[in-house]
Every structure is written in C-alpha cells, then in structure tokens.
Short mmCIF file of C-alpha atoms and ligand atoms in Angstrom, two decimals:
data_model
loop_
_atom_site.label_atom_id
_atom_site.label_comp_id
_atom_site.label_asym_id
_atom_site.label_seq_id
_atom_site.Cartn_x
_atom_site.Cartn_y
_atom_site.Cartn_z
CA MET A 221 0.00 0.00 0.00
CA SER A 222 1.33 3.45 -0.78
CA TYR A 223 0.36 6.96 0.25
CA THR A 224 0.86 10.57 -0.84
CA THR A 225 1.49 13.33 1.68
CA VAL A 226 -0.71 16.36 0.99
CA VAL A 227 0.41 19.69 2.46
CA GLY A 228 -1.02 23.20 2.49
CA LEU A 229 0.74 26.03 4.33
CA GLU A 230 -0.51 29.10 6.16
CA VAL A 231 2.31 31.56 6.54
CA HIS A 232 2.14 34.70 8.69
CA VAL A 233 4.62 37.39 7.74
CA GLN A 234 5.27 40.49 9.80
CA LEU A 235 5.40 43.48 7.48
CA ALA A 236 8.34 45.85 7.81
CA THR A 237 6.51 48.99 8.91
CA GLN A 238 7.79 51.45 11.51
CA SER A 239 4.45 51.56 13.30
CA LYS A 240 1.57 49.18 13.99
CA LEU A 241 -1.37 48.41 11.70
CA PHE A 242 -4.01 50.62 13.35
CA CYS A 243 -2.09 52.94 15.69
CA ARG A 244 1.23 54.84 15.80
CA CYS A 245 3.03 52.57 18.31
CA SER A 246 6.51 51.41 17.28
CA THR A 247 7.05 47.86 15.97
CA GLN A 248 10.73 47.79 16.99
CA PHE A 249 11.63 44.26 18.15
CA GLY A 250 13.20 43.65 21.56
CA ALA A 251 12.01 46.72 23.51
CA GLU A 252 11.21 46.57 27.24
CA PRO A 253 7.91 44.69 27.65
CA ASN A 254 4.75 46.82 27.47
CA THR A 255 6.51 50.03 26.47
CA GLN A 256 5.06 50.10 22.95
CA THR A 257 1.33 50.19 23.56
CA CYS A 258 -1.50 52.70 23.44
CA PRO A 259 -5.28 52.72 24.00
CA VAL A 260 -5.90 51.59 20.38
CA CYS A 261 -3.71 48.48 20.32
CA ILE A 262 -4.77 47.32 23.78
CA GLY A 263 -8.41 47.89 22.88
CA MET A 264 -9.50 50.51 25.41
CA PRO A 265 -13.17 51.45 25.07
CA GLY A 266 -13.71 54.50 22.91
CA SER A 267 -10.36 54.29 21.08
CA LEU A 268 -10.52 54.23 17.29
CA PRO A 269 -8.21 52.43 14.85
CA VAL A 270 -6.87 54.15 11.70
CA MET A 271 -5.30 52.00 8.99
CA ASN A 272 -1.55 52.32 8.38
CA ARG A 273 -1.33 53.06 4.63
CA GLU A 274 2.26 51.80 4.44
CA ALA A 275 1.20 48.39 5.80
CA TYR A 276 -1.48 48.17 3.11
CA GLN A 277 1.06 49.16 0.41
CA LEU A 278 3.52 46.45 1.56
CA ALA A 279 0.71 43.89 1.59
CA LEU A 280 -0.32 44.98 -1.90
CA LYS A 281 3.26 44.72 -3.14
CA THR A 282 3.50 41.17 -1.74
CA SER A 283 0.16 40.14 -3.19
CA VAL A 284 1.16 41.31 -6.65
CA ALA A 285 4.54 39.56 -6.35
CA ILE A 286 2.79 36.26 -5.56
CA ASN A 287 0.60 36.71 -8.62
CA CYS A 288 -2.66 37.35 -6.77
CA GLU A 289 -5.69 39.12 -8.16
CA ILE A 290 -6.48 42.31 -6.28
CA PRO A 291 -10.19 42.99 -5.83
CA ALA A 292 -11.27 46.62 -6.07
CA PHE A 293 -12.95 46.44 -2.64
CA THR A 294 -11.75 44.93 0.62
CA LYS A 295 -12.92 45.29 4.20
CA TRP A 296 -12.04 44.48 7.82
CA ASP A 297 -13.68 41.90 10.06
CA ARG A 298 -13.47 41.13 13.74
CA LYS A 299 -12.43 37.59 14.63
CA GLN A 300 -13.38 36.90 18.25
CA TYR A 301 -10.96 35.05 20.49
CA PHE A 302 -10.28 34.90 24.14
CA TYR A 303 -6.53 34.91 24.66
CA PRO A 304 -4.78 36.44 27.68
CA ASP A 305 -2.44 38.28 25.29
CA LEU A 306 -5.28 39.71 23.16
CA PRO A 307 -6.85 42.43 25.33
CA LYS A 308 -9.25 43.66 22.60
CA GLY A 309 -10.96 40.26 22.71
CA TYR A 310 -10.83 40.09 18.92
CA GLN A 311 -8.36 40.21 16.08
CA ILE A 312 -8.92 42.64 13.22
CA SER A 313 -8.65 40.42 10.15
CA GLN A 314 -10.30 39.87 6.76
CA PHE A 315 -12.91 37.18 6.38
CA ASP A 316 -14.97 36.87 3.21
CA LEU A 317 -13.46 39.68 1.12
CA PRO A 318 -9.67 39.46 1.48
CA MET A 319 -7.42 42.02 -0.17
CA SER A 320 -6.00 39.43 -2.61
CA GLU A 321 -6.67 35.92 -3.88
CA HIS A 322 -5.89 33.27 -6.53
CA GLY A 323 -2.13 33.67 -6.83
CA TRP A 324 0.74 31.21 -7.21
CA LEU A 325 4.39 30.71 -6.40
CA GLU A 326 6.73 28.55 -8.42
CA ILE A 327 9.03 26.20 -6.54
CA SER A 328 11.90 24.11 -7.84
CA ASP A 329 14.85 22.26 -6.43
CA PRO A 330 18.33 23.17 -7.71
CA LYS A 331 19.30 19.57 -6.93
CA ASP A 332 16.29 18.21 -8.86
CA ARG A 333 14.82 16.15 -6.02
CA PHE A 334 11.36 17.15 -7.22
CA GLU A 335 9.86 18.53 -10.42
CA PRO A 336 9.37 22.31 -10.59
CA LYS A 337 5.75 23.19 -9.83
CA ARG A 338 3.36 26.04 -9.23
CA VAL A 339 1.87 26.09 -5.75
CA ARG A 340 -1.47 27.88 -5.94
CA ILE A 341 -2.19 30.55 -3.36
CA LEU A 342 -5.76 30.70 -2.16
CA ARG A 343 -5.59 34.15 -0.59
CA ALA A 344 -3.47 36.65 1.27
CA HIS A 345 -5.04 38.97 3.83
CA LEU A 346 -3.96 41.57 6.35
CA GLU A 347 -4.56 41.29 10.10
CA ASP A 348 -3.14 42.48 13.39
CA ASP A 349 -0.98 40.35 15.67
CA ALA A 350 -1.63 39.40 19.30
CA GLY A 351 0.77 39.99 22.19
CA LYS A 352 3.06 37.42 23.71
CA SER A 353 2.60 35.25 26.78
CA VAL A 354 5.88 34.57 28.55
CA HIS A 355 5.67 31.39 30.61
CA ASP A 356 7.96 30.49 33.49
CA GLU A 357 10.80 32.57 32.09
CA VAL A 358 10.80 35.64 34.29
CA HIS A 359 13.19 35.56 37.24
CA GLY A 360 12.90 31.77 37.36
CA ARG A 361 9.36 32.01 38.69
CA ALA A 362 6.71 29.48 37.75
CA ASP A 363 4.20 31.98 36.39
CA SER A 364 3.12 33.70 33.20
CA GLU A 365 3.50 37.30 32.17
CA ILE A 366 2.12 39.22 29.23
CA ASP A 367 4.05 41.48 26.82
CA LEU A 368 1.77 43.56 24.61
CA ASN A 369 4.47 45.22 22.48
CA ARG A 370 3.61 42.96 19.54
CA THR A 371 -0.15 43.57 19.81
CA GLY A 372 -1.37 45.28 16.67
CA THR A 373 1.71 44.60 14.54
CA PRO A 374 0.75 44.13 10.85
CA LEU A 375 0.71 40.55 9.61
CA LEU A 376 0.07 39.27 6.12
CA GLU A 377 -1.42 35.78 6.22
CA ILE A 378 -0.65 33.86 3.01
CA VAL A 379 -2.70 30.70 2.57
CA SER A 380 -1.66 28.14 -0.03
CA GLU A 381 -3.81 25.47 -1.63
CA PRO A 382 -2.91 21.90 -0.58
CA ASP A 383 -0.59 21.57 -3.58
CA MET A 384 2.60 20.31 -1.94
CA ARG A 385 3.32 16.60 -1.91
CA SER A 386 6.28 16.26 0.44
CA ALA A 387 8.09 17.91 3.33
CA ALA A 388 10.84 18.91 0.87
CA GLU A 389 8.32 20.79 -1.30
CA ALA A 390 6.87 22.54 1.75
CA LYS A 391 10.34 23.63 2.84
CA ALA A 392 11.13 24.85 -0.69
CA TYR A 393 7.90 26.87 -0.74
CA MET A 394 8.81 28.54 2.57
CA GLN A 395 12.33 29.30 1.36
CA GLU A 396 11.13 30.70 -1.97
CA LEU A 397 8.55 32.84 -0.19
CA ARG A 398 11.17 34.21 2.20
CA LEU A 399 13.57 34.90 -0.68
CA LEU A 400 10.85 36.75 -2.60
CA LEU A 401 9.62 38.79 0.38
CA THR A 402 13.08 39.83 1.54
CA HIS A 403 13.99 40.65 -2.09
CA ILE A 404 11.07 43.07 -2.45
CA GLY A 405 11.78 44.39 1.05
CA VAL A 406 8.35 43.88 2.63
CA SER A 407 9.60 41.85 5.62
CA ASP A 408 12.86 40.70 7.16
CA CYS A 409 11.25 37.23 7.50
CA ASN A 410 13.34 36.56 10.60
CA MET A 411 11.95 33.26 11.84
CA GLN A 412 13.73 33.41 15.22
CA GLU A 413 12.06 36.73 15.99
CA GLY A 414 8.72 35.45 14.74
CA SER A 415 8.58 37.70 11.66
CA MET A 416 7.74 34.60 9.60
CA ARG A 417 5.62 31.83 11.12
CA CYS A 418 4.19 28.75 9.53
CA ASP A 419 1.29 26.39 10.18
CA ALA A 420 1.00 23.28 8.02
CA ASN A 421 -2.15 21.38 7.12
CA VAL A 422 -1.19 17.78 6.51
CA ASN A 423 -3.03 14.62 5.57
CA LEU A 424 -2.46 11.49 3.55
CA HIS A 425 -4.12 10.14 0.42
CA ILE A 426 -3.82 6.38 0.63
CA ASP A 427 -4.21 3.83 -2.15
CA THR A 428 -6.24 0.91 -0.80
CA PRO A 429 -7.36 -2.32 -2.50
CA ASP A 430 -10.84 -0.82 -2.87
CA GLY A 431 -9.90 2.66 -4.03
CA LYS A 432 -8.62 5.72 -2.25
CA ALA A 433 -8.79 6.81 1.37
CA ALA A 434 -7.77 10.02 3.11
CA THR A 435 -6.73 10.60 6.70
CA PRO A 436 -8.18 13.49 8.77
CA ILE A 437 -6.44 16.84 8.23
CA VAL A 438 -4.11 17.91 11.02
CA GLU A 439 -2.88 21.47 11.43
CA ILE A 440 0.66 21.64 12.85
CA LYS A 441 1.52 24.81 14.78
CA ASN A 442 4.61 26.32 16.28
CA MET A 443 7.33 25.64 13.72
CA ASN A 444 9.99 28.34 13.75
CA SER A 445 12.61 27.16 11.30
CA PHE A 446 12.71 25.62 7.81
CA ARG A 447 14.18 22.50 9.33
CA ALA A 448 11.28 22.30 11.81
CA VAL A 449 8.74 22.58 8.98
CA GLU A 450 10.43 19.72 7.16
CA ARG A 451 10.81 17.48 10.22
CA ALA A 452 7.30 18.14 11.54
CA ILE A 453 5.65 17.22 8.22
CA GLU A 454 7.77 14.08 7.87
CA TYR A 455 6.94 13.04 11.43
CA GLU A 456 3.24 13.79 11.01
CA ALA A 457 2.95 11.80 7.77
CA GLY A 458 4.48 8.77 9.47
CA ARG A 459 2.26 9.19 12.52
CA GLN A 460 -0.91 9.49 10.45
CA TYR A 461 -0.04 6.38 8.50
CA ARG A 462 0.49 4.38 11.72
CA VAL A 463 -2.80 5.63 13.18
CA TRP A 464 -4.62 4.88 9.94
CA GLN A 465 -3.27 1.33 9.84
CA GLU A 466 -4.48 0.81 13.40
CA THR A 467 -7.91 2.47 13.14
CA LYS A 468 -8.68 2.96 9.41
CA GLN A 469 -10.09 6.30 10.53
CA GLN A 470 -11.02 8.50 7.59
CA MET A 471 -12.04 12.07 6.90
CA GLY A 472 -15.65 13.09 7.18
CA ASP A 473 -16.70 12.31 10.72
CA VAL A 474 -13.49 13.67 12.29
CA PRO A 475 -13.02 17.42 12.92
CA LYS A 476 -9.70 18.96 11.96
CA GLN A 477 -7.22 18.56 14.79
CA THR A 478 -4.50 20.96 15.89
CA ARG A 479 -1.14 19.58 16.95
CA GLY A 480 1.90 21.47 18.20
CA TRP A 481 5.45 20.73 17.06
CA ASP A 482 7.88 19.93 19.88
CA ASP A 483 11.23 20.53 18.23
CA ALA A 484 13.35 19.04 21.04
CA ALA A 485 11.29 15.85 21.20
CA GLY A 486 10.89 15.69 17.40
CA LYS A 487 7.15 15.01 17.76
CA THR A 488 3.77 16.61 17.14
CA LEU A 489 1.49 16.62 20.19
CA GLY A 490 -2.32 16.84 20.20
CA GLN A 491 -3.71 20.20 21.34
CA ARG A 492 -7.38 20.70 20.50
CA SER A 493 -10.01 20.21 17.87
CA LYS A 494 -9.79 22.99 15.33
CA GLU A 495 -12.48 25.68 15.53
CA GLU A 496 -14.91 26.12 12.70
CA SER A 497 -15.06 29.65 11.32
CA SER A 498 -18.50 30.05 12.97
CA ASP A 499 -16.80 29.71 16.37
CA TYR A 500 -15.04 33.02 15.73
CA ARG A 501 -18.30 34.95 15.21
CA TYR A 502 -16.81 37.06 12.43
CA PHE A 503 -18.51 40.36 11.67
CA PRO A 504 -17.46 43.53 9.78
CA ASP A 505 -15.47 45.93 11.97
CA PRO A 506 -17.70 49.01 12.36
CA ASP A 507 -14.73 51.23 13.28
CA LEU A 508 -12.87 50.86 9.98
CA VAL A 509 -13.71 52.00 6.47
CA PRO A 510 -13.27 49.56 3.58
CA VAL A 511 -10.20 49.92 1.35
CA LEU A 512 -10.53 50.55 -2.37
CA SER A 513 -7.80 49.96 -4.92
CA THR A 514 -7.88 50.97 -8.56
CA PRO A 515 -6.37 48.97 -11.43
CA GLU A 516 -3.95 51.90 -11.97
CA GLU A 517 -2.67 51.59 -8.41
CA VAL A 518 -2.15 47.86 -8.80
CA GLU A 519 -0.34 48.35 -12.13
CA ALA A 520 1.93 50.97 -10.55
CA VAL A 521 2.87 48.49 -7.83
CA ARG A 522 3.51 45.81 -10.46
CA ALA A 523 5.74 48.16 -12.44
CA SER A 524 7.72 49.06 -9.32
CA LEU A 525 8.62 45.47 -8.49
CA GLY A 526 11.41 45.02 -11.04
CA ASP A 527 12.96 41.59 -11.64
CA LEU A 528 11.98 39.02 -9.03
CA PRO A 529 14.24 36.15 -7.88
CA ALA A 530 12.65 33.67 -10.31
CA ASP A 531 13.25 36.08 -13.25
CA ILE A 532 16.87 36.64 -12.21
CA ARG A 533 17.53 32.91 -11.89
CA ARG A 534 16.14 32.39 -15.39
CA GLN A 535 18.26 35.21 -16.86
CA LEU A 536 21.43 33.90 -15.23
CA ALA A 537 20.85 30.41 -16.56
CA ASP A 538 19.41 31.19 -20.01
CA ASP A 539 21.22 34.40 -20.99
CA HIS A 540 24.50 34.02 -19.14
CA GLY A 541 25.11 30.28 -19.13
CA LEU A 542 25.27 29.68 -15.38
CA SER A 543 24.12 26.33 -14.03
CA SER A 544 20.74 26.42 -12.30
CA TYR A 545 22.57 25.51 -9.10
CA ASP A 546 24.93 28.50 -9.37
CA ALA A 547 22.06 30.80 -10.31
CA ASP A 548 20.16 29.68 -7.23
CA VAL A 549 23.13 30.15 -4.90
CA LEU A 550 23.67 33.67 -6.25
CA VAL A 551 20.03 34.74 -5.99
CA ASN A 552 20.00 33.54 -2.39
CA GLN A 553 22.89 35.85 -1.45
CA GLY A 554 20.43 38.74 -1.34
CA ARG A 555 19.93 41.95 -3.26
CA GLU A 556 23.15 43.78 -2.37
CA VAL A 557 25.41 40.85 -3.25
CA LEU A 558 23.45 40.35 -6.48
CA ALA A 559 23.97 43.98 -7.46
CA TYR A 560 27.70 43.64 -6.77
CA PHE A 561 27.82 40.44 -8.82
CA PHE A 562 26.03 42.01 -11.79
CA ASN A 563 28.40 44.98 -11.75
CA ALA A 564 31.46 42.75 -11.82
CA ALA A 565 29.97 40.32 -14.35
CA GLU A 566 28.81 43.01 -16.77
CA LYS A 567 32.05 44.93 -16.61
CA SER A 568 34.29 41.89 -17.07
CA GLY A 569 31.88 40.08 -19.40
CA ASP A 570 32.63 36.80 -17.59
CA TYR A 571 29.55 35.78 -15.57
CA LYS A 572 30.89 32.38 -14.62
CA ALA A 573 34.11 33.79 -13.18
CA ALA A 574 32.26 36.57 -11.35
CA CYS A 575 29.88 33.95 -9.91
CA ASN A 576 32.78 31.83 -8.67
CA TRP A 577 34.53 34.77 -7.00
CA VAL A 578 31.35 36.07 -5.40
CA THR A 579 29.93 32.76 -4.16
CA GLN A 580 33.24 31.29 -3.03
CA ASP A 581 36.13 33.60 -2.09
CA ILE A 582 34.12 36.72 -1.36
CA GLN A 583 31.47 34.89 0.65
CA ARG A 584 34.22 33.24 2.69
CA VAL A 585 35.84 36.60 3.50
CA LEU A 586 32.49 38.23 4.34
CA LYS A 587 31.73 35.38 6.73
CA GLU A 588 35.16 35.47 8.38
CA GLN A 589 35.13 39.24 8.77
CA GLU A 590 31.40 39.39 9.56
CA GLN A 591 31.11 42.06 6.88
CA SER A 592 28.36 43.04 4.49
CA ILE A 593 29.18 43.42 0.80
CA ASP A 594 29.02 47.21 1.18
CA GLU A 595 31.91 47.05 3.66
CA PHE A 596 33.98 44.73 1.45
CA SER A 597 37.23 46.45 0.43
CA ILE A 598 37.43 45.14 -3.16
CA SER A 599 34.89 47.02 -5.27
CA ALA A 600 32.90 45.35 -8.04
CA ASP A 601 34.94 47.33 -10.59
CA GLN A 602 38.18 46.05 -9.08
CA LEU A 603 36.90 42.49 -9.13
CA ALA A 604 36.02 42.96 -12.80
CA ASP A 605 39.60 44.16 -13.43
CA LEU A 606 40.94 41.08 -11.66
CA ILE A 607 38.78 38.81 -13.82
CA SER A 608 39.87 40.66 -16.98
CA ALA A 609 43.54 40.41 -16.00
CA ILE A 610 43.19 36.62 -15.77
CA GLY A 611 41.20 36.54 -19.02
CA ASP A 612 43.85 38.36 -21.06
CA ASN A 613 46.78 36.52 -19.44
CA ARG A 614 48.27 39.44 -17.53
CA LEU A 615 47.72 37.35 -14.41
CA PRO A 616 48.26 33.57 -14.44
CA LYS A 617 45.26 31.75 -13.03
CA SER A 618 47.58 29.97 -10.61
CA ARG A 619 48.47 33.31 -8.99
CA SER A 620 44.97 34.79 -9.00
CA LYS A 621 44.18 33.87 -5.38
CA ASP A 622 47.45 35.51 -4.27
CA ALA A 623 46.49 38.66 -6.17
CA PHE A 624 43.04 38.59 -4.57
CA GLU A 625 44.55 38.33 -1.09
CA LEU A 626 46.92 41.22 -1.79
CA MET A 627 44.10 43.39 -3.14
CA LEU A 628 42.15 42.60 0.00
CA THR A 629 44.83 43.13 2.65
CA ASN A 630 46.69 46.04 1.03
CA GLU A 631 43.59 47.64 -0.51
CA ILE A 632 45.28 47.94 -3.91
CA ASP A 633 44.04 47.36 -7.44
CA VAL A 634 44.93 44.36 -9.57
CA ALA A 635 47.71 46.15 -11.49
CA ALA A 636 49.48 46.95 -8.23
CA ALA A 637 48.92 43.39 -7.01
CA ILE A 638 50.48 41.98 -10.20
CA GLU A 639 53.48 44.21 -9.72
CA LYS A 640 53.81 43.28 -6.05
CA LEU A 641 53.73 39.60 -6.95
CA GLY A 642 56.59 40.25 -9.38
CA ILE A 643 54.64 38.82 -12.27
CA GLU A 644 56.00 39.76 -15.63
CA GLN A 645 53.90 38.97 -18.57
CA VAL A 646 55.04 35.98 -20.56
CA ASP A 647 54.31 36.81 -24.16
CA GLU A 648 53.18 34.27 -26.68
CA SER A 649 56.55 33.86 -28.43
CA ALA A 650 58.39 33.35 -25.13
CA LEU A 651 55.84 30.71 -24.15
CA VAL A 652 56.24 28.94 -27.51
CA THR A 653 60.02 28.93 -27.16
CA LEU A 654 59.87 27.64 -23.61
CA CYS A 655 57.41 24.85 -24.40
CA GLN A 656 59.25 23.81 -27.55
CA GLU A 657 62.52 23.53 -25.60
CA LEU A 658 60.86 21.34 -22.99
CA LEU A 659 59.28 19.09 -25.61
CA ASP A 660 62.57 18.71 -27.50
CA ALA A 661 64.30 17.73 -24.27
CA ASN A 662 61.61 15.14 -23.42
CA PRO A 663 60.95 12.91 -26.46
CA LYS A 664 59.42 10.20 -24.23
CA ILE A 665 56.68 12.58 -23.09
CA VAL A 666 56.02 13.66 -26.67
CA ALA A 667 55.67 10.00 -27.66
CA ASP A 668 53.30 9.35 -24.73
CA VAL A 669 51.10 12.27 -25.69
CA LYS A 670 51.03 11.20 -29.31
CA GLY A 671 50.02 7.76 -28.03
CA GLY A 672 46.96 9.30 -26.38
CA LYS A 673 48.30 9.89 -22.85
CA GLN A 674 47.63 13.62 -22.62
CA GLN A 675 48.23 13.63 -18.87
CA ALA A 676 51.94 13.02 -19.54
CA ILE A 677 52.20 16.80 -20.17
CA GLY A 678 51.81 17.26 -16.41
CA ALA A 679 55.47 16.41 -15.91
CA LEU A 680 56.50 19.41 -18.04
CA ILE A 681 54.50 21.96 -16.09
CA GLY A 682 56.72 21.80 -13.03
CA GLN A 683 59.78 22.20 -15.22
CA ALA A 684 58.24 25.17 -17.01
CA LYS A 685 57.53 26.90 -13.70
CA LYS A 686 61.15 26.38 -12.63
CA LYS A 687 62.39 28.05 -15.79
CA ASN A 688 59.92 30.94 -15.57
CA SER A 689 57.81 31.45 -12.45
CA ASN A 690 55.43 33.73 -14.33
CA VAL A 691 54.01 31.10 -16.66
CA ASP A 692 50.50 29.87 -16.17
CA PRO A 693 50.17 26.06 -15.84
CA GLY A 694 46.98 26.00 -17.89
CA GLN A 695 48.61 27.90 -20.71
CA VAL A 696 51.71 25.69 -20.67
CA ARG A 697 49.52 22.61 -20.93
CA LYS A 698 47.52 24.08 -23.79
CA MET A 699 50.57 25.32 -25.68
CA CYS A 700 52.47 22.02 -25.28
CA LEU A 701 49.51 20.02 -26.61
CA GLU A 702 49.21 22.36 -29.59
CA LEU A 703 52.91 22.01 -30.33
CA VAL A 704 52.84 18.19 -30.05
CA GLU A 705 50.07 18.15 -32.66
CA LYS A 706 52.41 19.85 -35.10
CA MET A 707 55.41 17.61 -34.33
ZN1 LIG B 931 -0.78 51.29 19.89
MN1 LIG B 932 -4.05 34.51 10.88
#
C-alpha cells in the first residue's frame, strides 16, 4: 500500500513597517515589555483604529509579487478570540473579502529532487498580531506574564492550496517565499524573531485495495525554522499512517485537529479540535472603512517590483550560461550581493568567473570578517579588473588567489597586485620557445602524448615553472599540446 502526503501552508509574515497596523506605536523588536502600547492596540473602550497606509502598500506589493488578483474592494472583520495576550478580545482580520486571492508561487529544487511546480495561493489577507505570553521565564518564577508590544503589529497571512506533496516541497515553498519577500523588502522574515511563522495542514491520500482513502487533516503549529517545517511534516505523515493502519479512521466524521510541534522531542502533540469559522463569530469591523484599490494603483505596484528572484535565476541560466545551481546560490545571497555580482559580471563580461569569486572567495571573506558586501574592500569594478587580467593573461590563473589576497589586505588594485607579486607577462613567443625547448628535451613525453596519454604533459608543467615562475600552468599545458600536434 502506498500513500501521498498532501500539504497546504498558512504563513504569517510580519510586514516591515515602523508603526503598527491601526495605531502609531513602534514595531521595533526587543524593547522593554509593554513600552510600545497605546489605548488603540490594547483595545480601550472609545479608542478608534486608523489604517496604516504603508502596511497596506507592503501587503499589496507582496500580493502582486505572488501573482494574486487584487479585488477593487476589501474590508475588515473582527475575529473573536479569548486569549490572555489579546486584550481587545478580537483580532482585526479579513474574512470573506480578502485584499488578494488566486495567486501562485513557483518552486523548484536546484538539486532536482522534485519537479518544478506552481503552488497555488488561495488568498493573502492583512490582520493584526496578538501579544506574547511569557511562561515560566521571568526571574525563574513558575508563572506567566504578558508582553503587549507585539499587539497590533501588521501581519500578512498567506494561505496556499494543498498543492505540496512532500516535506521537501513545503520547505522549498517557505524558502522561496522568504527569498521573494526579503527581495522586495516587505519583511525581514526573521523566523527566530517570529517575523515569519508557519502552520502546516497535513493529511495522507492512501491507495487501498478498494480505491482511495484520506486521513483526517491535522494542522501543525509552532514551527519556527525551515528544518522544523520539514521534520514536523515528515513526522506527522508517518504518525498518520500508523494511526490509519491501526484504526482505518477517515475524513468526514473527524473534525480537523491541531497539533503542536515539539522541536526538542521531534514530535507533534495533540492540542485541541480545530475551531470552525463560525466559532469566531466574524462580523465587519464598524470602526474601519473599507479599502478601495484601482487597477492603476495595482499596475503601478507591479511596475515598481522590477525583476523578481525567479526572473533573475532564469536570466542567469538562459542568458549568461550559469548552471541552475549557481544561479540559485547567487540569488540567495540577497539583493546587495546580487547587485555587486552584476556589476562585476557586466564589466568583465565573464559571468561564470564573477559567480565563482562572489559565491566562493568573497562569501568566505564576508563570513570570516562578519562584513556586508558594502563594507567589502574590493569594489565590483576592481573584481572585474581582476577577472579581466586573468582573461587576457596578464595574471596567471595559478596566482589569482594571491592577487586577490593582496588586493584585500593592502587595498590595492589588480595592477598593483600583479606588480607586487613580481609577475611579468610571458608573451606568446616566449611561451612557444619555452614549451618547444621542454618538448625537444623530453621525447618520451612527446611520444606518450602522441600515443593518447595527454596527462603526460603534467610532468613538463613543473619544469616550465622552474624556468619561468610567471608562466601559467593552464597555458603551458595548452601550448604544449598544440605544439605536439604539429610535431
Ligand atoms: Zn498602539
Ligand atoms: Mn491569521
């Protein structure tokens, strides 16, 4: 018997506004508890919310980037909860008329573990966040305290269709979403700080001798890393299959269940039966006016987006010959590194070399020095000069790392680095003479090469370097092979 894992994700993203969704309190993370609150966000009677236009613009930008349709009219609804950290007693959300719907996000795996696919997005809507309950953490006491700084922070909830078929696809979706959202600058998507949170709806479609069966849907909460999303879904699929084998329990009579992910234990644990939407007693918020958007506004947002990560990946692979793996690594370095890369690649004309320098040597230095690319002492123009110097043989490839290190430590350009390394250019005729001498002195090697053993040339490279330390091993090899052909 075999089964398919079916996954849909609900992702909450904190939008990068300075102030909250319906008041002017700061959204700065990490402030003293309860110092960023006001009558509006803690729901004092008589206070009135006013929508933060910037939050709506960021939500609109995101919705367009995930290919959603934007209805001309959207409104706000109250979703009633009782939570200790939700003093209003309700969340301001969007129920039946969300600000965007019917989008999609393409996912693929640079290592080809699954086929590229479009994950459909059901809807994305704006809502305000609750506060935080802090349990047993304060002064070692066994009690709970409430921090309301987060109350009222703008969240965009992005709900996918159940289009993913494995934990790996779900993780890829999360990663692609984070890449896209950080690229367009609408959120920092910092999962540790809770700026990006994920709930997964998981069930199994099982082939049985008499047709198909499906297990009850379980919503997994409380996953705060990509790894957790992947592990939780894998665990839950296995658990559901075991339960199904024992009970043959199917969908229909069973309400959706909520389970929490315990990362340390590596398990999901039962929490409660999932509420139906009627339990929330949604109704339109009488304090807020609906929001209208015109097609012109939406088009202006679309035009402002520029190339998105998926477009850039495609250009790098199709127009500039990079492997899809390299293109993916580059795009994931972030906007600033990408801009640096494009400068160096365009100026030198060698995208592959620029990619190698940026994703290998430069990334290593940035990590070691804990620097951002803006603080990096070799400019994109200087990197382009380095690449060009190697390309036109002013700098042997074998000495290029030394030149790079000199440029870095002495803050000099490539010409100065070449001089400091004492490299004198070996011109073509000198190289021919040198190689011909070596071949004449080593008839056995010539015979071996003629007999098909090209690697025999290797023995001449060391000798060539002894005679002239400026020669490039790659060029010696190439020149010797060319000369043997003519002998
Ligand atoms: Zn406030
Ligand atoms: Mn929500």
